[in-house]
């Protein structure tokens, strides 16, 4: 795996002034970004997020998922801590790409859930590969993370690659009537740890 660091710059945001580090994954041609805040290379576990690209949720305000809300919540949490890292990984549509995600959404509009839709298109439920995270984190001097996620597979993947996950920090936000089924499928079929409060909220929302 050859991941090449390209350049770093400031990235002012409404939440704070981050440093943006650009990387090229030569194997796939994908360009990935890390945002850091504060001193992250001192060995102490860093509050962190592996955020999978979701153009629709992150940039187009989609309510079909919770991605945009999680992105904002993660950046706010890092800013509140004054120290942290967010890897923005170009794994659109859990690795199937934007156009296939739109094809999957069309099947979901006709009643399929997110997993069934992927499978009908000939993909696995989740095609993501987290192999790029280790070299990106190594470049930043980060060896231990307090990982903001509800996805145990991310914890496993990082630990398997030699990055210590000191803690999993739940990141539950953005529940709305349009993403109830999506979140239920994540909890029911993909193993996401969405707590009882969250499930209660989903149920309460669907009754209302
Ligand atoms: N194939 C497919 N991908 C989707 C769909 N909805 C969102 N995504 C993608 O799913 C990825 C986000 O994954 P999620 O399963 O929402 O969450 P996660 O990253 O596994 O877990 P968290 O760390 O808890 O957010 C992004 O790449 C989205 O583009 C969908 O219906 N079909
Ligand atoms: Zn999304």
CSV table of C-alpha atoms and ligand atoms in Angstrom, one decimal:
chain,number,residue,atom,x,y,z
A,1,UNK,CA,0.0,0.0,0.0
A,2,UNK,CA,1.6,3.3,-1.1
A,3,UNK,CA,0.0,6.3,0.4
A,4,UNK,CA,1.8,9.5,-0.5
A,5,UNK,CA,1.5,12.7,1.5
A,6,UNK,CA,1.0,15.7,-0.8
A,7,UNK,CA,0.7,18.9,1.2
A,8,UNK,CA,-0.8,20.5,4.3
A,9,UNK,CA,-2.6,23.8,4.7
A,10,UNK,CA,-4.9,25.6,7.1
A,11,UNK,CA,-8.6,24.9,6.9
A,12,UNK,CA,-10.7,27.5,8.8
A,13,UNK,CA,-14.2,26.1,9.6
A,14,UNK,CA,-17.1,27.4,11.7
A,15,UNK,CA,-15.8,25.1,14.4
A,16,UNK,CA,-12.2,26.0,14.4
A,17,UNK,CA,-9.1,26.4,12.3
A,18,UNK,CA,-8.0,22.9,11.4
A,19,UNK,CA,-4.9,21.7,9.5
A,20,UNK,CA,-5.8,19.9,6.3
A,21,UNK,CA,-3.4,17.2,5.1
A,22,UNK,CA,-3.8,15.7,1.6
A,23,UNK,CA,-2.8,12.2,0.7
A,24,UNK,CA,-2.8,10.2,-2.6
A,25,UNK,CA,-3.4,6.5,-2.5
A,26,UNK,CA,-1.4,5.4,-5.5
A,27,UNK,CA,-3.0,2.0,-5.8
A,28,UNK,CA,-6.5,3.5,-6.4
A,29,UNK,CA,-5.8,7.0,-7.4
A,30,UNK,CA,-8.1,8.2,-4.6
A,31,UNK,CA,-7.3,11.5,-2.8
A,32,UNK,CA,-7.9,11.4,0.9
A,33,UNK,CA,-7.8,14.2,3.5
A,34,UNK,CA,-7.0,14.4,7.2
A,35,UNK,CA,-8.1,17.3,9.4
A,36,UNK,CA,-6.2,17.8,12.6
A,37,UNK,CA,-6.4,20.2,15.5
A,38,UNK,CA,-3.9,20.7,18.2
A,39,UNK,CA,-0.8,18.6,18.9
A,40,UNK,CA,-1.6,15.0,17.9
A,41,UNK,CA,1.8,13.4,17.8
A,42,UNK,CA,2.6,13.3,21.5
A,43,UNK,CA,1.6,9.6,22.0
A,44,UNK,CA,-1.6,10.2,24.0
A,45,UNK,CA,-4.8,8.8,22.5
A,46,UNK,CA,-6.3,11.3,20.0
A,47,UNK,CA,-10.0,11.9,19.7
A,48,UNK,CA,-10.7,10.8,16.1
A,49,UNK,CA,-13.1,9.9,13.4
A,50,UNK,CA,-12.9,7.8,10.2
A,51,UNK,CA,-15.5,9.5,8.1
A,52,UNK,CA,-16.6,7.7,4.9
A,53,UNK,CA,-17.4,10.1,2.1
A,54,UNK,CA,-21.1,10.7,1.5
A,55,UNK,CA,-21.6,13.4,-1.0
A,56,UNK,CA,-25.3,13.4,-0.5
A,57,UNK,CA,-25.2,13.7,3.3
A,58,UNK,CA,-22.0,15.7,3.8
A,59,UNK,CA,-22.5,18.3,1.0
A,60,UNK,CA,-26.1,18.1,-0.3
A,61,UNK,CA,-28.0,18.1,3.0
A,62,UNK,CA,-29.5,14.6,2.5
A,63,UNK,CA,-31.7,13.4,5.3
A,64,UNK,CA,-31.6,9.8,4.0
A,65,UNK,CA,-28.6,9.1,6.2
A,66,UNK,CA,-26.9,10.5,9.3
A,67,UNK,CA,-23.5,11.3,7.7
A,68,UNK,CA,-23.6,15.1,7.5
A,69,UNK,CA,-24.8,15.3,11.1
A,70,UNK,CA,-22.0,13.0,12.2
A,71,UNK,CA,-19.4,15.0,10.3
A,72,UNK,CA,-20.4,18.2,12.0
A,73,UNK,CA,-20.7,16.6,15.4
A,74,UNK,CA,-17.3,15.0,15.1
A,75,UNK,CA,-15.7,18.3,14.1
A,76,UNK,CA,-17.4,20.1,16.9
A,77,UNK,CA,-16.3,17.4,19.4
A,78,UNK,CA,-12.7,17.8,18.2
A,79,UNK,CA,-12.9,21.5,18.5
A,80,UNK,CA,-14.3,21.3,22.0
A,81,UNK,CA,-11.5,19.0,23.0
A,82,UNK,CA,-9.0,21.3,21.3
A,83,UNK,CA,-7.2,18.3,19.8
A,84,UNK,CA,-8.2,15.6,17.4
A,85,UNK,CA,-8.1,14.1,13.9
A,86,UNK,CA,-10.7,13.4,11.2
A,87,UNK,CA,-9.8,11.2,8.3
A,88,UNK,CA,-12.1,12.0,5.3
A,89,UNK,CA,-12.0,8.8,3.4
A,90,UNK,CA,-13.1,8.6,-0.2
A,91,UNK,CA,-15.2,5.5,0.2
A,92,UNK,CA,-18.5,6.9,-1.2
A,93,UNK,CA,-21.5,4.6,-0.8
A,94,UNK,CA,-19.6,2.2,1.5
A,95,UNK,CA,-17.2,1.7,-1.3
A,96,UNK,CA,-19.5,1.2,-4.3
A,97,UNK,CA,-19.2,4.8,-5.6
A,98,UNK,CA,-21.7,7.6,-6.0
A,99,UNK,CA,-23.6,6.4,-9.1
A,100,UNK,CA,-24.1,2.9,-7.7
A,101,UNK,CA,-25.3,4.5,-4.4
A,102,UNK,CA,-27.9,6.4,-6.5
A,103,UNK,CA,-28.9,3.1,-8.1
A,104,UNK,CA,-29.1,1.6,-4.6
A,105,UNK,CA,-31.3,4.5,-3.5
A,106,UNK,CA,-33.6,3.9,-6.4
A,107,UNK,CA,-34.1,0.3,-5.2
A,108,UNK,CA,-34.6,1.6,-1.7
A,109,UNK,CA,-37.3,3.9,-3.0
A,110,UNK,CA,-39.0,0.8,-4.2
A,111,UNK,CA,-38.8,-0.9,-0.8
A,112,UNK,CA,-35.4,-2.6,-0.5
A,113,UNK,CA,-33.3,-1.9,2.6
A,114,UNK,CA,-29.7,-0.7,2.2
A,115,UNK,CA,-28.2,-4.2,2.4
A,116,UNK,CA,-30.7,-5.8,0.0
A,117,UNK,CA,-30.1,-2.9,-2.5
A,118,UNK,CA,-26.3,-3.4,-2.5
A,119,UNK,CA,-26.7,-7.1,-2.9
A,120,UNK,CA,-29.2,-6.8,-5.8
A,121,UNK,CA,-26.6,-4.6,-7.6
A,122,UNK,CA,-24.0,-7.4,-7.1
A,123,UNK,CA,-22.1,-5.8,-4.2
A,124,UNK,CA,-21.4,-6.8,-0.7
A,125,UNK,CA,-23.3,-4.9,2.0
A,126,UNK,CA,-20.1,-3.0,2.9
A,127,UNK,CA,-17.2,-2.9,0.5
A,128,UNK,CA,-15.0,-0.5,2.5
A,129,UNK,CA,-11.3,-1.1,3.1
A,130,UNK,CA,-9.6,0.8,5.9
A,131,UNK,CA,-6.0,-0.1,4.9
A,132,UNK,CA,-5.2,3.5,4.0
A,133,UNK,CA,-5.8,4.7,7.6
A,134,UNK,CA,-2.7,3.4,9.1
A,135,UNK,CA,-0.2,5.1,6.8
A,136,UNK,CA,-2.2,8.4,7.1
A,137,UNK,CA,-2.2,8.2,10.9
A,138,UNK,CA,1.5,7.2,11.0
A,139,UNK,CA,2.3,10.2,8.9
A,140,UNK,CA,0.5,12.4,11.5
A,141,UNK,CA,2.4,10.6,14.4
A,142,UNK,CA,-0.8,9.1,15.8
A,143,UNK,CA,-0.7,5.6,17.2
A,144,UNK,CA,-3.7,5.6,19.5
A,145,UNK,CA,-7.2,6.9,19.0
A,146,UNK,CA,-10.4,7.5,20.9
A,147,UNK,CA,-12.6,6.6,18.0
A,148,UNK,CA,-16.0,8.3,17.4
A,149,UNK,CA,-18.1,5.7,15.7
A,150,UNK,CA,-21.0,3.3,16.2
A,151,UNK,CA,-19.4,0.7,13.8
A,152,UNK,CA,-17.5,-2.0,15.5
A,153,UNK,CA,-15.9,-3.0,12.2
A,154,UNK,CA,-14.0,0.3,12.2
A,155,UNK,CA,-12.6,-0.5,15.6
A,156,UNK,CA,-11.6,-4.0,14.5
A,157,UNK,CA,-10.0,-2.7,11.3
A,158,UNK,CA,-7.9,-0.1,13.1
A,159,UNK,CA,-6.8,-2.5,15.8
A,160,UNK,CA,-6.0,-5.1,13.2
A,161,UNK,CA,-3.7,-2.6,11.4
A,162,UNK,CA,-1.8,-1.8,14.6
A,163,UNK,CA,-3.5,1.5,15.7
A,164,UNK,CA,-4.6,1.2,19.3
A,165,UNK,CA,-8.3,2.1,19.9
A,166,UNK,CA,-8.2,3.4,23.5
A,167,UNK,CA,-11.9,4.0,23.6
A,168,UNK,CA,-15.0,3.9,21.3
A,169,UNK,CA,-17.0,7.1,21.6
A,170,UNK,CA,-20.6,6.7,20.3
A,171,UNK,CA,-21.6,9.2,17.7
A,172,UNK,CA,-25.4,9.2,17.5
A,173,UNK,CA,-27.0,12.2,16.0
A,174,UNK,CA,-29.1,13.3,13.0
A,175,UNK,CA,-32.1,11.0,13.5
A,176,UNK,CA,-35.1,12.1,11.3
A,177,UNK,CA,-38.1,10.5,9.8
A,178,UNK,CA,-36.3,9.9,6.5
A,179,UNK,CA,-33.4,7.9,7.9
A,180,UNK,CA,-35.2,5.6,10.4
A,181,UNK,CA,-35.2,2.5,8.2
A,182,UNK,CA,-31.6,3.2,7.3
A,183,UNK,CA,-30.5,3.4,10.9
A,184,UNK,CA,-32.6,0.3,11.8
A,185,UNK,CA,-30.9,-1.7,9.0
A,186,UNK,CA,-27.5,-0.5,10.3
A,187,UNK,CA,-28.3,-1.7,13.8
A,188,UNK,CA,-30.1,-4.9,12.7
A,189,UNK,CA,-28.0,-6.1,9.7
A,190,UNK,CA,-24.6,-4.3,9.8
A,191,UNK,CA,-23.9,-4.6,13.6
A,192,UNK,CA,-23.8,-0.9,14.4
A,193,UNK,CA,-24.1,-0.2,18.1
A,194,UNK,CA,-27.0,2.2,18.2
A,195,UNK,CA,-27.9,2.5,21.9
A,196,UNK,CA,-31.3,1.9,23.4
A,197,UNK,CA,-32.0,5.6,23.7
A,198,UNK,CA,-31.4,5.9,19.9
A,199,UNK,CA,-33.6,2.9,19.1
A,200,UNK,CA,-36.3,4.3,21.4
A,201,UNK,CA,-36.1,7.6,19.5
A,202,UNK,CA,-36.5,5.7,16.2
A,203,UNK,CA,-39.5,3.9,17.5
A,204,UNK,CA,-41.0,7.0,19.0
A,205,UNK,CA,-40.4,8.9,15.7
A,206,UNK,CA,-42.1,6.1,13.6
A,207,UNK,CA,-45.1,6.1,15.8
A,208,UNK,CA,-45.5,9.9,15.5
B,1,LIG,N1,-24.3,1.6,-0.6
B,1,LIG,C1,-24.9,2.5,0.2
B,1,LIG,N2,-24.1,3.3,0.9
B,1,LIG,C2,-24.6,4.2,1.7
B,1,LIG,C3,-26.0,4.3,1.9
B,1,LIG,N3,-26.3,5.3,2.7
B,1,LIG,C4,-25.1,5.8,3.1
B,1,LIG,N4,-24.1,5.2,2.5
B,1,LIG,C5,-22.7,5.3,2.6
B,1,LIG,O1,-22.3,4.8,3.9
B,1,LIG,C6,-21.1,5.4,4.3
B,1,LIG,C7,-21.3,5.7,5.8
B,1,LIG,O2,-21.5,4.5,6.5
B,1,LIG,P1,-22.5,4.3,7.6
B,1,LIG,O3,-22.9,2.9,7.6
B,1,LIG,O4,-23.6,5.3,7.6
B,1,LIG,O5,-21.7,4.6,8.9
B,1,LIG,P2,-20.3,4.0,9.4
B,1,LIG,O6,-19.3,4.9,8.7
B,1,LIG,O7,-20.2,2.6,9.0
B,1,LIG,O8,-20.4,4.1,10.9
B,1,LIG,P3,-20.2,5.4,11.9
B,1,LIG,O9,-18.8,5.5,12.1
B,1,LIG,O10,-21.0,5.0,13.1
B,1,LIG,O11,-20.8,6.5,11.2
B,1,LIG,C8,-20.8,6.6,3.4
B,1,LIG,O12,-19.8,6.2,2.5
B,1,LIG,C9,-22.2,6.7,2.7
B,1,LIG,O13,-22.0,7.3,1.4
B,1,LIG,C10,-26.8,3.4,1.1
B,1,LIG,O14,-28.1,3.4,1.2
B,1,LIG,N5,-26.2,2.5,0.3
B,2,LIG,ZN1,-24.6,9.4,4.2
